[in-house]
Short mmCIF file of C-alpha atoms in Angstrom, two decimals:
data_model
loop_
_atom_site.label_atom_id
_atom_site.label_comp_id
_atom_site.label_asym_id
_atom_site.label_seq_id
_atom_site.Cartn_x
_atom_site.Cartn_y
_atom_site.Cartn_z
CA MET A 1 -0.49 -14.52 -4.70
CA LYS A 2 0.80 -13.33 -1.16
CA ALA A 3 4.07 -13.16 0.54
CA SER A 4 5.34 -12.06 3.93
CA ASN A 5 7.99 -9.83 2.50
CA THR A 6 6.49 -6.66 1.17
CA ARG A 7 9.26 -6.01 -1.45
CA ILE A 8 8.76 -9.51 -2.89
CA MET A 9 4.95 -9.17 -2.78
CA VAL A 10 4.90 -5.91 -4.64
CA GLU A 11 7.48 -7.09 -7.28
CA ALA A 12 5.54 -10.42 -7.82
CA TYR A 13 2.21 -8.66 -8.42
CA ARG A 14 3.79 -5.96 -10.75
CA LEU A 15 5.36 -8.79 -12.88
CA LEU A 16 2.18 -10.64 -12.80
CA VAL A 17 0.16 -7.52 -14.20
CA ALA A 18 2.78 -6.93 -16.81
CA ARG A 19 2.53 -10.52 -17.94
CA MET A 20 -1.22 -10.33 -17.93
CA MET A 21 -1.18 -7.12 -19.87
CA LYS A 22 1.22 -8.77 -22.46
CA GLU A 23 -1.04 -11.76 -22.72
CA ASN A 24 -4.16 -9.65 -22.95
CA LEU A 25 -5.61 -11.28 -19.82
CA ASN A 26 -7.71 -9.59 -17.15
CA PHE A 27 -8.31 -11.41 -13.88
CA PRO A 28 -9.14 -9.86 -10.53
CA LEU A 29 -6.27 -9.70 -8.12
CA HIS A 30 -6.61 -10.26 -4.35
CA LEU A 31 -3.78 -8.34 -2.35
CA GLY A 32 -2.45 -9.32 1.02
CA VAL A 33 0.78 -9.53 3.00
CA THR A 34 0.84 -13.10 4.51
CA GLU A 35 1.06 -12.98 8.36
CA ALA A 36 2.29 -9.40 8.37
CA GLY A 37 2.88 -9.61 12.14
CA ASP A 38 1.06 -7.96 14.99
CA GLY A 39 0.96 -4.49 16.52
CA GLU A 40 2.13 -1.41 14.82
CA ASP A 41 4.72 -3.49 12.70
CA GLY A 42 1.98 -5.64 11.19
CA ARG A 43 -0.30 -2.66 10.43
CA ILE A 44 2.50 -0.81 8.71
CA LYS A 45 3.71 -3.82 6.76
CA SER A 46 0.21 -4.41 5.40
CA ALA A 47 -0.26 -0.67 4.56
CA VAL A 48 3.10 -0.52 2.74
CA GLY A 49 2.58 -3.73 0.68
CA ILE A 50 -1.13 -3.27 -0.07
CA GLY A 51 -0.92 0.53 -0.45
CA THR A 52 1.92 0.44 -2.85
CA LEU A 53 -0.06 -1.77 -5.28
CA LEU A 54 -3.27 0.16 -4.74
CA GLU A 55 -1.17 3.42 -5.70
CA ASP A 56 -0.28 1.64 -8.87
CA GLY A 57 -3.92 0.92 -9.62
CA ILE A 58 -3.33 -2.83 -8.97
CA GLY A 59 -5.86 -4.91 -6.89
CA ASP A 60 -9.51 -5.73 -6.71
CA THR A 61 -9.78 -7.12 -3.19
CA ILE A 62 -7.59 -6.93 -0.10
CA ARG A 63 -7.03 -8.96 3.14
CA VAL A 64 -5.02 -7.78 6.10
CA SER A 65 -3.54 -10.76 7.81
CA LEU A 66 -2.24 -9.91 11.16
CA THR A 67 -0.77 -12.49 13.63
CA GLU A 68 -3.42 -11.42 16.29
CA ASP A 69 -7.20 -11.73 16.68
CA PRO A 70 -8.85 -11.59 13.41
CA GLU A 71 -11.33 -8.92 14.42
CA LYS A 72 -8.37 -6.52 14.56
CA GLU A 73 -7.71 -6.99 10.95
CA LEU A 74 -10.82 -5.30 9.70
CA PRO A 75 -10.23 -1.76 10.99
CA VAL A 76 -6.70 -1.81 9.38
CA ALA A 77 -8.23 -2.96 6.00
CA LYS A 78 -10.90 -0.29 6.32
CA MET A 79 -8.35 2.50 6.84
CA ILE A 80 -6.48 1.32 3.66
CA VAL A 81 -9.50 1.10 1.55
CA ASP A 82 -10.85 4.52 2.74
CA ARG A 83 -7.76 6.22 1.83
CA TYR A 84 -8.11 4.97 -1.78
CA ASN A 85 -11.79 5.64 -1.89
CA LEU A 86 -11.03 9.27 -0.92
CA LYS A 87 -8.22 9.41 -3.41
CA HIS A 88 -10.46 8.45 -6.33
CA GLN A 89 -13.00 11.10 -5.33
CA ILE A 90 -10.38 13.77 -5.84
CA ALA A 91 -9.66 14.56 -9.49
CA LYS A 92 -5.91 14.21 -10.11
CA GLU A 93 -3.88 13.96 -13.29
CA GLN A 94 -2.99 10.41 -14.13
CA ILE A 95 0.75 9.51 -13.95
CA GLN A 96 2.44 6.89 -15.95
CA ILE A 97 3.91 4.27 -13.57
CA ASN A 98 6.52 1.64 -14.36
CA ARG A 99 4.88 -1.30 -12.58
CA THR A 100 7.97 -3.54 -12.87
CA GLY A 101 10.62 -1.23 -11.53
CA TYR A 102 11.70 0.56 -8.27
CA ASP A 103 12.02 3.98 -9.80
CA ARG A 104 11.51 6.89 -7.28
CA ARG A 105 8.39 8.80 -8.05
CA LYS A 106 8.48 12.61 -8.53
CA THR A 107 6.72 14.44 -5.66
CA ASN A 108 6.28 17.90 -4.49
CA THR A 109 8.20 19.01 -1.49
CA ALA A 110 6.48 19.75 1.83
CA LYS A 111 8.97 21.06 4.36
CA ASN A 112 11.46 18.20 4.57
CA ILE A 113 9.30 15.57 3.04
CA GLY A 114 9.01 14.51 -0.65
CA GLY A 115 10.80 16.10 -3.63
CA ASN A 116 14.56 15.28 -3.68
CA ASN A 117 14.61 14.68 0.30
CA VAL A 118 15.56 11.36 1.44
CA PRO A 119 12.49 9.00 2.30
CA ILE A 120 11.39 9.29 5.96
CA VAL A 121 9.19 7.11 8.26
CA ILE A 122 6.59 9.06 10.31
CA ALA A 123 5.99 7.52 13.72
CA GLY A 124 4.73 8.69 16.91
CA PHE A 125 6.40 7.43 20.18
CA ASN A 126 4.93 9.86 22.58
CA ASP A 127 1.28 8.74 22.08
CA LYS A 128 0.79 4.97 21.95
CA LYS A 129 -2.55 5.61 20.15
CA VAL A 130 -1.02 6.91 16.95
CA SER A 131 -2.98 5.30 14.13
CA LEU A 132 -2.53 4.80 10.48
CA ARG A 133 -5.54 7.34 9.98
CA LYS A 134 -3.53 10.10 11.61
CA ILE A 135 -0.45 9.40 9.37
CA TYR A 136 -2.64 9.25 6.19
CA GLN A 137 -4.23 12.57 7.07
CA GLN A 138 -0.89 14.39 7.35
#
């Protein structure tokens, strides 16, 4: 199951997992955003779609599908996977997540980010070499 629209992709996987749980089925799931695009847009779209599901604990394998040379897909996939490998190394309390809804998750406030603040997009326009790794480390 893949889609080029991240919202449709996330909702479809969440519905699939809910149905699989109801039917007591357990199949591996391959995550990906079909032809996410190129450049920063494609990388962000892939990170949003795949990352959202990984945050939910959904997914066994991933594929980043950019509309550029295939060798440029692997570094993006590696950054996404590294973030979740690191996350699982850090002991955190488990949060119950509604996998079929779009409820806003509770977060802590850090300056003007999180908590009850409006969602923001972090982007660097002064340095063309801003990477997903820099964004994840903030």
